[in-house]
Amino acid sequence: MDAFFASVEQASKPSLRGKAVVVGGLGPRGVVATASYEARVFGVHSAMPMAQARRLAPNAAYLVPRFSLYRAISEQVMALLRELSPLVEPLSLDEAFVDLEAGGAAWDEESARRAGRKLRADIRAVTGLTGSVGLAASKMLAKIASEQAKPDGLVLIEPGTERALLAPMPVRTLPGVGPATGDHLRRAGITTVEELAEAGEDELVRLLGKAHGHALYAMALARDERPVVAERETKSVSVEDTYDVDIHDRLRVGLEVQRLADRCVGRLRGAGLSGRTIVLKVRRYDFSTLTRSETLRGPTDDPAVIREAAARLLDSVDTTGGVRLLGVGVSGLADYTQEDLFAQALPARAAEAPEETVTEAVVERVEPVERQWRAGQDVRHAEYGHGWVQGSGLGRVTVRFETPRSEPGRVRTFFVDDPALEGADPLPLVADLAAQGSSEPASLPKSRSGTVGGEATSRP
DNA sequence: TCTGGGGTCCTGTCGCCA
DNA sequence: TCTGTGGCGACAGGACCC
């Protein structure tokens, strides 16, 4: 999908179409998640600190991400991809590999192009958004093709032309070559894919290590045999928070770690998982990051156990000077717990000690009660109808009243505690055919499994 | 300029054990 | 009994991706 988060916001907010839109964290330490193509003209791009983006594009619209909406749209697109093939590998909310051959959707160049064109049309019809398609004989090449196809295009890499195509490209084009590897290679005099291939496998292994060296040499020769894998097991679950201001108070640090442990357990349980290894992550005032981990004898999803482990790990960390980020994670996952095993062995004991208050403790902490209006949030006003928060401050909130299928709307300002104003669910971007003629208001699918797609591979 | 959040994978080191 | 070696799990850090 092209500039996915920003495109969704433009589709749901008519007044933002054709304008610079930046989606990301709006706090003092936020970064850009996605910038619309109009914002990219100013030099704004993903992962850039928000403060810098605001200097480059002061007149852009700055919005917080609405993940539940993106997820719902992602699921619609993933469903379209699964119509093409059972082998769909989601990479993120807005990208996926599809093995067209396995689904019988394509067997040569022409059929692949046809499938790609139809997919793009279907995505537009179902979501109102544009997606780009890269067609090639391997995942690496399909990915490169889809990058070339953006925005709103389709690129097919013809078999036999791969090496010639890759040769002049910068090494950074290849997946897995980031800033560090790119620098490393540049210092060794390697800047293009051709030079990578010429360097030879042994030299690359010497420079980058075994796994990376072999993999990169293969990619430089356009060799990539990795299959499209539909089901991937989760390996870890984690939550982390960056604080607007560094935390110095050791007591507060401890409390935050407990809170994060509870949130992590909430996620773990939500996924029906438990884990053996507890990981504490601390980013200090100077951005140095350290992790401490502890492996238990068996997997657990018990908040008390995970809180205690996280607290022990914190004991071994020096936080003088302040911390800017804390995180708690669990890995070594299983879909059962050590307690389950005990329960099987001792059914009588399990019955006499019913699950105590731990679950409540986890649930209770989730929702803050305070009323907050965040830029981009959907709202409904008793008199003016559906709109979105354009900004808030000084006890006022500014709302623009418009819907995905209306004309750009008017702006009105209210007191933040105006009783006529309430939070609302996002409206669908495209007229929902199923809901038309029914008394139910149109709404997005709440649960369907899957995620969004961009790349497709085929072996013509 | 001042760096999010959620992941995956790889490497080096250390201690234990056969 | 002593020494060497290799495998392996745990742990910490780093690179990368979206």
Tab-separated table of C-alpha atoms (C1' of nucleotides) in Angstrom:
chain	number	residue	atom	x	y	z
A	1	MET	CA	0.000	0.000	0.000
A	2	ASP	CA	1.249	3.494	-0.816
A	3	ALA	CA	2.017	5.734	2.209
A	4	PHE	CA	-0.537	3.565	3.962
A	5	PHE	CA	-1.370	5.370	7.225
A	6	ALA	CA	-1.326	8.792	5.576
A	7	SER	CA	-3.459	7.570	2.654
A	8	VAL	CA	-6.056	6.172	5.050
A	9	GLU	CA	-6.205	9.520	6.829
A	10	GLN	CA	-6.603	11.388	3.551
A	11	ALA	CA	-9.326	9.002	2.441
A	12	SER	CA	-11.271	9.448	5.659
A	13	LYS	CA	-10.747	13.227	5.862
A	14	PRO	CA	-11.671	14.972	2.570
A	15	SER	CA	-10.088	18.261	3.655
A	16	LEU	CA	-6.656	16.564	3.767
A	17	ARG	CA	-6.684	15.184	0.222
A	18	GLY	CA	-3.819	16.567	-1.817
A	19	LYS	CA	-2.278	18.043	1.363
A	20	ALA	CA	0.843	17.197	3.329
A	21	VAL	CA	-0.131	14.695	6.057
A	22	VAL	CA	2.224	13.295	8.673
A	23	VAL	CA	1.190	10.396	10.922
A	24	GLY	CA	3.198	9.526	14.008
A	25	GLY	CA	3.790	10.173	17.685
A	26	LEU	CA	2.914	13.769	18.554
A	27	GLY	CA	4.788	13.949	21.855
A	28	PRO	CA	8.135	15.724	22.207
A	29	ARG	CA	9.909	12.475	21.351
A	30	GLY	CA	7.647	11.262	18.583
A	31	VAL	CA	8.860	10.079	15.197
A	32	VAL	CA	7.168	9.963	11.805
A	33	ALA	CA	5.424	6.679	11.023
A	34	THR	CA	4.258	7.674	7.531
A	35	ALA	CA	4.323	10.871	5.488
A	36	SER	CA	2.004	11.447	2.521
A	37	TYR	CA	3.699	11.973	-0.829
A	38	GLU	CA	2.803	15.683	-0.560
A	39	ALA	CA	4.763	15.818	2.735
A	40	ARG	CA	7.704	13.898	1.289
A	41	VAL	CA	8.251	16.779	-1.128
A	42	PHE	CA	9.432	18.778	1.912
A	43	GLY	CA	11.882	16.054	2.855
A	44	VAL	CA	9.759	14.439	5.555
A	45	HIS	CA	10.141	10.665	5.740
A	46	SER	CA	9.496	7.701	8.031
A	47	ALA	CA	11.517	7.419	11.254
A	48	MET	CA	12.353	11.132	11.228
A	49	PRO	CA	11.924	12.915	14.569
A	50	MET	CA	8.593	14.771	14.590
A	51	ALA	CA	10.298	17.993	15.661
A	52	GLN	CA	12.395	17.937	12.512
A	53	ALA	CA	9.349	17.149	10.355
A	54	ARG	CA	7.524	20.147	11.817
A	55	ARG	CA	10.410	22.411	10.899
A	56	LEU	CA	10.473	21.052	7.336
A	57	ALA	CA	6.705	21.082	6.825
A	58	PRO	CA	5.150	23.445	9.372
A	59	ASN	CA	1.832	23.567	7.542
A	60	ALA	CA	1.303	19.823	7.242
A	61	ALA	CA	-1.479	18.069	9.181
A	62	TYR	CA	-0.005	16.106	12.087
A	63	LEU	CA	-2.074	13.141	13.238
A	64	VAL	CA	-1.741	10.244	15.678
A	65	PRO	CA	-1.993	6.768	14.148
A	66	ARG	CA	-5.340	4.936	14.366
A	67	PHE	CA	-4.177	1.360	14.335
A	68	SER	CA	-7.558	-0.286	14.736
A	69	LEU	CA	-8.728	1.374	11.520
A	70	TYR	CA	-5.530	0.471	9.646
A	71	ARG	CA	-5.856	-3.098	10.875
A	72	ALA	CA	-9.433	-3.358	9.624
A	73	ILE	CA	-8.453	-2.086	6.160
A	74	SER	CA	-5.400	-4.316	6.196
A	75	GLU	CA	-7.656	-7.302	6.788
A	76	GLN	CA	-9.769	-6.361	3.769
A	77	VAL	CA	-6.689	-6.275	1.554
A	78	MET	CA	-5.257	-9.506	2.957
A	79	ALA	CA	-8.583	-11.184	2.184
A	80	LEU	CA	-8.194	-10.082	-1.458
A	81	LEU	CA	-4.671	-11.513	-1.520
A	82	ARG	CA	-5.891	-14.832	-0.181
A	83	GLU	CA	-8.320	-15.040	-3.075
A	84	LEU	CA	-5.246	-15.195	-5.306
A	85	SER	CA	-3.340	-17.830	-3.381
A	86	PRO	CA	-3.322	-19.708	-0.093
A	87	LEU	CA	0.344	-18.706	0.251
A	88	VAL	CA	0.196	-15.143	1.568
A	89	GLU	CA	2.996	-13.930	3.831
A	90	PRO	CA	2.177	-10.628	5.564
A	91	LEU	CA	5.249	-8.497	6.294
A	92	SER	CA	3.377	-5.748	8.080
A	93	LEU	CA	-0.035	-4.107	8.028
A	94	ASP	CA	0.561	-2.814	4.520
A	95	GLU	CA	2.753	-5.352	2.751
A	96	ALA	CA	2.665	-9.025	1.915
A	97	PHE	CA	4.202	-11.600	-0.390
A	98	VAL	CA	1.870	-13.758	-2.458
A	99	ASP	CA	2.943	-16.910	-4.269
A	100	LEU	CA	0.806	-16.520	-7.378
A	101	GLU	CA	1.952	-19.785	-8.879
A	102	ALA	CA	0.897	-21.793	-5.845
A	103	GLY	CA	-2.576	-20.322	-6.128
A	104	GLY	CA	-2.812	-20.977	-9.850
A	105	ALA	CA	-3.389	-17.244	-10.340
A	106	ALA	CA	-0.407	-16.863	-12.667
A	107	TRP	CA	1.791	-19.167	-14.708
A	108	ASP	CA	3.551	-16.769	-17.076
A	109	GLU	CA	4.302	-13.107	-17.550
A	110	GLU	CA	0.993	-12.163	-19.061
A	111	SER	CA	-1.138	-13.971	-16.500
A	112	ALA	CA	0.945	-12.423	-13.707
A	113	ARG	CA	0.356	-8.949	-15.089
A	114	ARG	CA	-3.348	-9.670	-15.375
A	115	ALA	CA	-3.518	-10.853	-11.770
A	116	GLY	CA	-1.589	-7.781	-10.619
A	117	ARG	CA	-3.849	-5.384	-12.500
A	118	LYS	CA	-6.978	-7.026	-11.163
A	119	LEU	CA	-5.621	-6.964	-7.618
A	120	ARG	CA	-4.903	-3.242	-7.804
A	121	ALA	CA	-8.398	-2.592	-9.135
A	122	ASP	CA	-9.946	-4.740	-6.405
A	123	ILE	CA	-7.960	-2.985	-3.675
A	124	ARG	CA	-9.173	0.350	-4.965
A	125	ALA	CA	-12.786	-0.830	-5.165
A	126	VAL	CA	-12.824	-2.383	-1.700
A	127	THR	CA	-10.743	0.145	0.245
A	128	GLY	CA	-10.683	3.274	-1.924
A	129	LEU	CA	-6.881	3.248	-1.595
A	130	THR	CA	-4.049	2.625	-4.040
A	131	GLY	CA	-1.609	-0.233	-3.782
A	132	SER	CA	1.462	-1.065	-5.816
A	133	VAL	CA	2.399	-4.489	-7.121
A	134	GLY	CA	5.852	-5.895	-7.814
A	135	LEU	CA	5.999	-9.109	-9.816
A	136	ALA	CA	9.120	-11.244	-9.976
A	137	ALA	CA	10.466	-14.738	-9.575
A	138	SER	CA	11.628	-14.302	-5.966
A	139	LYS	CA	10.714	-12.411	-2.817
A	140	MET	CA	13.746	-10.138	-2.935
A	141	LEU	CA	13.062	-9.105	-6.529
A	142	ALA	CA	9.322	-8.725	-5.976
A	143	LYS	CA	10.101	-6.397	-3.108
A	144	ILE	CA	12.465	-4.313	-5.217
A	145	ALA	CA	9.889	-4.257	-8.027
A	146	SER	CA	7.169	-3.037	-5.672
A	147	GLU	CA	9.428	-0.231	-4.438
A	148	GLN	CA	9.921	0.803	-8.061
A	149	ALA	CA	6.182	0.560	-8.707
A	150	LYS	CA	5.280	3.050	-5.951
A	151	PRO	CA	3.145	5.019	-5.943
A	152	ASP	CA	0.128	3.447	-7.585
A	153	GLY	CA	1.921	1.279	-10.128
A	154	LEU	CA	2.852	-2.214	-11.266
A	155	VAL	CA	6.350	-3.390	-12.164
A	156	LEU	CA	7.332	-6.803	-13.454
A	157	ILE	CA	10.941	-7.917	-13.523
A	158	GLU	CA	11.382	-10.146	-16.533
A	159	PRO	CA	13.166	-13.441	-15.965
A	160	GLY	CA	16.708	-13.292	-17.263
A	161	THR	CA	17.070	-9.554	-16.716
A	162	GLU	CA	17.534	-9.688	-12.937
A	163	ARG	CA	21.318	-9.453	-12.643
A	164	ALA	CA	21.654	-6.686	-15.190
A	165	LEU	CA	18.923	-4.770	-13.397
A	166	LEU	CA	20.504	-5.144	-9.961
A	167	ALA	CA	24.116	-4.491	-10.996
A	168	PRO	CA	24.144	-0.662	-10.961
A	169	MET	CA	21.882	-0.348	-7.884
A	170	PRO	CA	23.295	0.850	-4.546
A	171	VAL	CA	23.894	-1.943	-2.012
A	172	ARG	CA	21.282	-0.321	0.230
A	173	THR	CA	18.622	-1.470	-2.247
A	174	LEU	CA	19.046	-5.058	-1.055
A	175	PRO	CA	16.894	-6.112	1.881
A	176	GLY	CA	19.018	-6.552	5.000
A	177	VAL	CA	21.524	-3.827	4.101
A	178	GLY	CA	20.877	-0.966	6.498
A	179	PRO	CA	22.977	2.006	7.563
A	180	ALA	CA	25.588	-0.039	9.466
A	181	THR	CA	26.180	-2.677	6.783
A	182	GLY	CA	26.047	0.000	4.096
A	183	ASP	CA	28.807	1.968	5.855
A	184	HIS	CA	30.843	-1.144	6.445
A	185	LEU	CA	30.719	-2.033	2.756
A	186	ARG	CA	31.423	1.522	1.643
A	187	ARG	CA	34.597	1.558	3.725
A	188	ALA	CA	35.611	-1.619	1.892
A	189	GLY	CA	35.027	0.178	-1.412
A	190	ILE	CA	31.752	-1.581	-2.206
A	191	THR	CA	28.840	0.672	-3.108
A	192	THR	CA	26.905	-1.139	-5.865
A	193	VAL	CA	25.389	-4.580	-6.189
A	194	GLU	CA	27.820	-5.328	-9.014
A	195	GLU	CA	30.783	-4.604	-6.736
A	196	LEU	CA	29.192	-6.833	-4.133
A	197	ALA	CA	29.122	-9.724	-6.600
A	198	GLU	CA	32.688	-9.000	-7.722
A	199	ALA	CA	33.969	-8.976	-4.137
A	200	GLY	CA	33.228	-12.697	-3.918
A	201	GLU	CA	31.588	-14.793	-1.251
A	202	ASP	CA	34.690	-15.328	0.922
A	203	GLU	CA	35.391	-11.611	1.147
A	204	LEU	CA	31.777	-10.831	2.102
A	205	VAL	CA	31.805	-13.515	4.797
A	206	ARG	CA	35.052	-12.035	6.127
A	207	LEU	CA	33.542	-8.540	6.176
A	208	LEU	CA	30.054	-9.291	7.469
A	209	GLY	CA	30.090	-12.692	9.129
A	210	LYS	CA	28.851	-16.053	7.980
A	211	ALA	CA	25.086	-15.691	7.717
A	212	HIS	CA	25.017	-12.168	6.378
A	213	GLY	CA	27.942	-12.720	3.993
A	214	HIS	CA	26.475	-15.803	2.324
A	215	ALA	CA	23.002	-14.270	2.123
A	216	LEU	CA	24.223	-11.018	0.614
A	217	TYR	CA	26.391	-12.739	-1.985
A	218	ALA	CA	23.420	-14.832	-3.108
A	219	MET	CA	21.256	-11.720	-3.355
A	220	ALA	CA	23.898	-9.878	-5.369
A	221	LEU	CA	23.659	-12.708	-7.916
A	222	ALA	CA	19.844	-12.352	-7.813
A	223	ARG	CA	19.593	-15.754	-6.166
A	224	ASP	CA	16.811	-15.972	-3.576
A	225	GLU	CA	15.116	-19.284	-2.964
A	226	ARG	CA	13.184	-18.319	0.162
A	227	PRO	CA	9.637	-19.661	-0.049
A	228	VAL	CA	6.530	-17.641	0.745
A	229	VAL	CA	5.505	-18.763	4.226
A	230	ALA	CA	1.889	-18.250	5.203
A	231	GLU	CA	1.949	-19.059	8.899
A	232	ARG	CA	4.666	-17.618	11.088
A	233	GLU	CA	4.837	-18.416	14.782
A	234	THR	CA	5.233	-15.492	17.165
A	235	LYS	CA	8.626	-15.672	18.889
A	236	SER	CA	8.291	-12.891	21.444
A	237	VAL	CA	5.830	-10.408	22.880
A	238	SER	CA	6.934	-7.063	24.273
A	239	VAL	CA	5.741	-3.618	25.258
A	240	GLU	CA	7.800	-0.493	25.703
A	241	ASP	CA	7.262	3.169	26.422
A	242	THR	CA	9.405	6.185	25.710
A	243	TYR	CA	8.733	8.917	28.242
A	244	ASP	CA	8.307	12.546	27.282
A	245	VAL	CA	10.757	13.448	30.039
A	246	ASP	CA	13.499	11.196	31.457
A	247	ILE	CA	12.545	9.455	34.682
A	248	HIS	CA	15.047	9.908	37.504
A	249	ASP	CA	13.056	8.675	40.485
A	250	ARG	CA	14.024	5.061	41.074
A	251	LEU	CA	10.679	4.335	42.715
A	252	ARG	CA	8.825	5.624	39.682
A	253	VAL	CA	11.054	3.523	37.401
A	254	GLY	CA	10.054	0.476	39.434
A	255	LEU	CA	6.358	1.316	39.155
A	256	GLU	CA	6.601	1.814	35.406
A	257	VAL	CA	8.292	-1.570	35.023
A	258	GLN	CA	5.414	-3.184	36.941
A	259	ARG	CA	2.898	-1.442	34.694
A	260	LEU	CA	4.708	-2.580	31.561
A	261	ALA	CA	4.893	-6.133	32.899
A	262	ASP	CA	1.111	-6.101	33.370
A	263	ARG	CA	0.547	-4.768	29.872
A	264	CYS	CA	2.865	-7.395	28.463
A	265	VAL	CA	0.920	-10.113	30.267
A	266	GLY	CA	-2.291	-8.680	28.853
A	267	ARG	CA	-0.917	-9.093	25.329
A	268	LEU	CA	0.524	-12.498	26.086
A	269	ARG	CA	-2.792	-13.765	27.378
A	270	GLY	CA	-4.652	-12.103	24.545
A	271	ALA	CA	-2.609	-14.246	22.177
A	272	GLY	CA	-3.114	-17.349	24.312
A	273	LEU	CA	0.605	-17.615	24.998
A	274	SER	CA	3.038	-17.918	27.858
A	275	GLY	CA	6.806	-17.657	27.949
A	276	ARG	CA	9.938	-18.694	29.817
A	277	THR	CA	12.308	-15.781	29.273
A	278	ILE	CA	11.575	-12.351	30.704
A	279	VAL	CA	13.444	-9.426	29.170
A	280	LEU	CA	13.832	-5.949	30.629
A	281	LYS	CA	14.912	-3.156	28.312
A	282	VAL	CA	16.267	0.158	29.536
A	283	ARG	CA	17.257	3.103	27.377
A	284	ARG	CA	19.191	5.619	29.404
A	285	TYR	CA	19.314	9.398	29.194
A	286	ASP	CA	22.228	9.181	26.727
A	287	PHE	CA	20.325	6.776	24.432
A	288	SER	CA	22.523	3.844	25.448
A	289	THR	CA	20.316	0.775	25.571
A	290	LEU	CA	20.736	-2.316	27.660
A	291	THR	CA	18.736	-5.477	28.111
A	292	ARG	CA	18.652	-7.921	30.999
A	293	SER	CA	16.956	-11.271	30.784
A	294	GLU	CA	16.096	-14.165	33.015
A	295	THR	CA	14.900	-17.613	32.024
A	296	LEU	CA	12.403	-19.387	34.254
A	297	ARG	CA	12.116	-23.136	34.651
A	298	GLY	CA	8.871	-23.225	32.690
A	299	PRO	CA	6.618	-20.923	30.679
A	300	THR	CA	4.253	-18.627	32.565
A	301	ASP	CA	1.613	-15.992	31.923
A	302	ASP	CA	1.233	-15.163	35.608
A	303	PRO	CA	1.438	-11.374	36.116
A	304	ALA	CA	2.911	-11.763	39.591
A	305	VAL	CA	5.722	-14.011	38.331
A	306	ILE	CA	6.538	-11.747	35.396
A	307	ARG	CA	6.381	-8.599	37.543
A	308	GLU	CA	8.772	-10.134	40.066
A	309	ALA	CA	11.213	-11.249	37.388
A	310	ALA	CA	11.163	-7.786	35.800
A	311	ALA	CA	11.772	-6.195	39.207
A	312	ARG	CA	14.756	-8.511	39.857
A	313	LEU	CA	16.210	-7.616	36.470
A	314	LEU	CA	15.781	-3.925	37.225
A	315	ASP	CA	17.827	-4.389	40.407
A	316	SER	CA	20.876	-5.128	38.248
A	317	VAL	CA	20.592	-1.930	36.219
A	318	ASP	CA	22.069	1.434	37.087
A	319	THR	CA	19.523	4.129	36.259
A	320	THR	CA	21.267	7.137	37.701
A	321	GLY	CA	21.186	9.899	35.146
A	322	GLY	CA	17.641	8.983	34.167
A	323	VAL	CA	15.879	6.657	31.735
A	324	ARG	CA	14.014	7.655	28.598
A	325	LEU	CA	12.560	4.245	27.705
A	326	LEU	CA	11.513	1.124	29.567
A	327	GLY	CA	10.300	-2.135	28.094
A	328	VAL	CA	9.261	-5.583	29.247
A	329	GLY	CA	9.145	-8.578	26.934
A	330	VAL	CA	8.634	-12.315	27.059
A	331	SER	CA	10.227	-14.843	24.708
A	332	GLY	CA	10.666	-18.593	24.659
A	333	LEU	CA	6.944	-18.818	23.998
A	334	ALA	CA	4.632	-21.772	24.452
A	335	ASP	CA	0.898	-22.176	24.244
A	336	TYR	CA	0.723	-23.778	27.674
A	337	THR	CA	2.023	-22.734	31.085
A	338	GLN	CA	3.982	-24.454	33.808
A	339	GLU	CA	0.878	-23.983	35.952
A	340	ASP	CA	-1.108	-26.005	33.374
A	341	LEU	CA	1.265	-28.898	33.897
A	342	PHE	CA	0.844	-28.678	37.670
A	343	ALA	CA	-2.882	-28.429	37.156
A	344	GLN	CA	-2.843	-31.632	35.139
A	345	ALA	CA	-0.819	-33.382	37.784
A	346	LEU	CA	-2.877	-32.019	40.676
A	347	PRO	CA	-6.452	-31.484	39.524
A	348	ALA	CA	-7.805	-31.350	43.079
A	349	ARG	CA	-5.519	-28.525	44.130
A	350	ALA	CA	-6.388	-26.441	41.079
A	351	ALA	CA	-10.045	-26.648	41.957
A	352	GLU	CA	-9.588	-25.466	45.517
A	353	ALA	CA	-7.473	-22.450	44.542
A	354	PRO	CA	-9.456	-20.634	41.871
A	355	GLU	CA	-7.802	-17.930	39.773
A	356	GLU	CA	-7.402	-14.993	42.120
A	357	THR	CA	-7.328	-11.308	41.436
A	358	VAL	CA	-4.413	-11.103	39.024
A	359	THR	CA	-6.566	-10.822	35.916
A	360	GLU	CA	-8.501	-7.951	37.398
A	361	ALA	CA	-5.286	-6.188	38.259
A	362	VAL	CA	-4.247	-6.382	34.617
A	363	VAL	CA	-7.582	-5.174	33.270
A	364	GLU	CA	-8.052	-2.396	35.784
A	365	ARG	CA	-4.928	-0.522	34.831
A	366	VAL	CA	-5.662	-0.252	31.137
A	367	GLU	CA	-8.052	2.692	30.692
A	368	PRO	CA	-7.281	6.207	31.886
A	369	VAL	CA	-10.518	7.969	32.823
A	370	GLU	CA	-9.478	11.472	31.791
A	371	ARG	CA	-11.004	12.942	28.655
A	372	GLN	CA	-8.397	13.466	25.957
A	373	TRP	CA	-8.791	14.749	22.425
A	374	ARG	CA	-5.994	13.678	20.132
A	375	ALA	CA	-5.328	15.110	16.681
A	376	GLY	CA	-6.965	12.916	14.060
A	377	GLN	CA	-9.350	11.159	16.436
A	378	ASP	CA	-12.941	10.522	15.253
A	379	VAL	CA	-15.709	12.296	17.183
A	380	ARG	CA	-19.459	12.763	16.995
A	381	HIS	CA	-21.307	15.917	18.000
A	382	ALA	CA	-24.975	15.758	18.944
A	383	GLU	CA	-25.821	18.615	16.600
A	384	TYR	CA	-23.111	18.658	13.900
A	385	GLY	CA	-22.573	14.944	13.387
A	386	HIS	CA	-19.340	13.110	12.560
A	387	GLY	CA	-15.969	14.839	12.506
A	388	TRP	CA	-12.382	14.627	13.610
A	389	VAL	CA	-10.193	16.459	16.071
A	390	GLN	CA	-7.994	18.967	14.344
A	391	GLY	CA	-6.305	20.147	17.504
A	392	SER	CA	-6.802	20.858	21.179
A	393	GLY	CA	-5.323	22.970	23.928
A	394	LEU	CA	-6.151	25.687	26.446
A	395	GLY	CA	-9.371	23.920	27.341
A	396	ARG	CA	-10.695	23.981	23.778
A	397	VAL	CA	-10.915	21.372	21.059
A	398	THR	CA	-11.204	22.163	17.356
A	399	VAL	CA	-13.227	19.747	15.237
A	400	ARG	CA	-13.661	19.509	11.491
A	401	PHE	CA	-17.030	18.050	10.541
A	402	GLU	CA	-16.709	15.819	7.493
A	403	THR	CA	-16.932	12.160	6.531
A	404	PRO	CA	-15.080	10.033	3.971
A	405	ARG	CA	-17.785	10.627	1.374
A	406	SER	CA	-18.669	14.246	2.164
A	407	GLU	CA	-17.252	17.489	0.813
A	408	PRO	CA	-14.459	19.056	2.890
A	409	GLY	CA	-16.192	20.203	6.064
A	410	ARG	CA	-16.351	23.203	8.390
A	411	VAL	CA	-14.315	23.703	11.531
A	412	ARG	CA	-15.854	24.473	14.937
A	413	THR	CA	-14.334	24.906	18.362
A	414	PHE	CA	-15.754	23.586	21.644
A	415	PHE	CA	-14.809	23.389	25.299
A	416	VAL	CA	-12.979	20.114	25.920
A	417	ASP	CA	-15.714	19.012	28.328
A	418	ASP	CA	-18.616	19.865	26.004
A	419	PRO	CA	-21.174	17.139	26.774
A	420	ALA	CA	-22.459	17.146	23.189
A	421	LEU	CA	-19.077	15.903	21.958
A	422	GLU	CA	-18.015	12.284	22.233
A	423	GLY	CA	-15.451	9.902	20.746
A	424	ALA	CA	-16.653	7.891	17.735
A	425	ASP	CA	-15.668	4.868	15.660
A	426	PRO	CA	-14.083	5.453	12.253
A	427	LEU	CA	-16.465	5.419	9.272
A	428	PRO	CA	-15.793	3.089	6.342
A	429	LEU	CA	-13.846	4.661	3.471
A	430	VAL	CA	-15.993	3.044	0.781
A	431	ALA	CA	-19.755	2.565	0.782
A	432	ASP	CA	-20.345	-0.759	2.508
A	433	LEU	CA	-22.595	-2.693	0.114
A	434	ALA	CA	-23.623	-5.224	2.713
A	435	ALA	CA	-24.820	-2.526	5.099
A	436	GLN	CA	-26.767	-0.562	2.491
A	437	GLY	CA	-30.538	-0.767	2.943
A	438	SER	CA	-30.156	-2.204	6.416
A	439	SER	CA	-30.941	-0.205	9.507
A	440	GLU	CA	-27.464	-0.857	10.892
A	441	PRO	CA	-24.974	1.957	10.433
A	442	ALA	CA	-22.195	1.006	8.053
A	443	SER	CA	-19.111	-0.102	9.942
A	444	LEU	CA	-15.768	-1.708	9.330
A	445	PRO	CA	-15.291	-5.413	9.809
A	446	LYS	CA	-14.445	-5.915	13.456
A	447	SER	CA	-12.713	-9.239	13.185
A	448	ARG	CA	-11.393	-11.128	10.230
A	449	SER	CA	-8.000	-12.679	10.304
A	450	GLY	CA	-5.179	-11.361	8.177
A	451	THR	CA	-3.233	-8.179	7.445
A	452	VAL	CA	-2.360	-5.577	4.042
A	453	GLY	CA	-0.444	-6.388	0.905
A	454	GLY	CA	1.960	-4.897	-1.597
A	455	GLU	CA	4.260	-7.438	-3.159
A	456	ALA	CA	3.507	-10.511	-5.117
A	457	THR	CA	5.881	-13.103	-6.346
A	458	SER	CA	5.357	-15.434	-9.206
A	459	ARG	CA	7.582	-17.740	-11.136
A	460	PRO	CA	6.613	-17.112	-14.733
B	1	DT	C1'	18.098	17.113	14.590
B	2	DC	C1'	17.960	14.034	18.390
B	3	DT	C1'	16.230	9.802	17.540
B	4	DG	C1'	8.818	5.195	18.396
B	5	DG	C1'	7.087	0.561	18.895
B	6	DG	C1'	6.891	-4.058	17.746
B	7	DG	C1'	9.189	-7.493	16.007
B	8	DT	C1'	13.155	-10.949	13.793
B	9	DC	C1'	17.676	-12.743	13.289
B	10	DC	C1'	22.673	-13.092	14.096
B	11	DT	C1'	27.048	-13.000	16.763
B	12	DG	C1'	30.162	-13.350	20.607
B	13	DT	C1'	30.955	-14.840	25.218
B	14	DC	C1'	30.586	-17.678	29.166
B	15	DG	C1'	29.664	-21.640	31.910
B	16	DC	C1'	28.209	-26.348	32.131
B	17	DC	C1'	28.541	-30.993	30.786
B	18	DA	C1'	29.637	-35.231	28.375
C	1	DT	C1'	42.306	-38.469	37.632
C	2	DC	C1'	43.507	-34.827	34.620
C	3	DT	C1'	43.059	-32.312	30.376
C	4	DG	C1'	41.107	-31.068	26.063
C	5	DT	C1'	37.244	-30.371	23.117
C	6	DG	C1'	32.882	-29.592	21.289
C	7	DG	C1'	27.973	-28.829	21.833
C	8	DC	C1'	24.531	-26.236	23.872
C	9	DG	C1'	21.736	-23.005	26.468
C	10	DA	C1'	21.623	-18.538	28.496
C	11	DC	C1'	22.649	-13.932	28.061
C	12	DA	C1'	23.827	-9.290	26.002
C	13	DG	C1'	24.180	-6.458	22.224
C	14	DG	C1'	23.461	-4.971	17.589
C	15	DA	C1'	21.467	-4.622	12.878
C	16	DC	C1'	17.484	-4.514	10.357
C	17	DC	C1'	12.518	-4.117	8.888
C	18	DC	C1'	7.942	-1.681	8.580
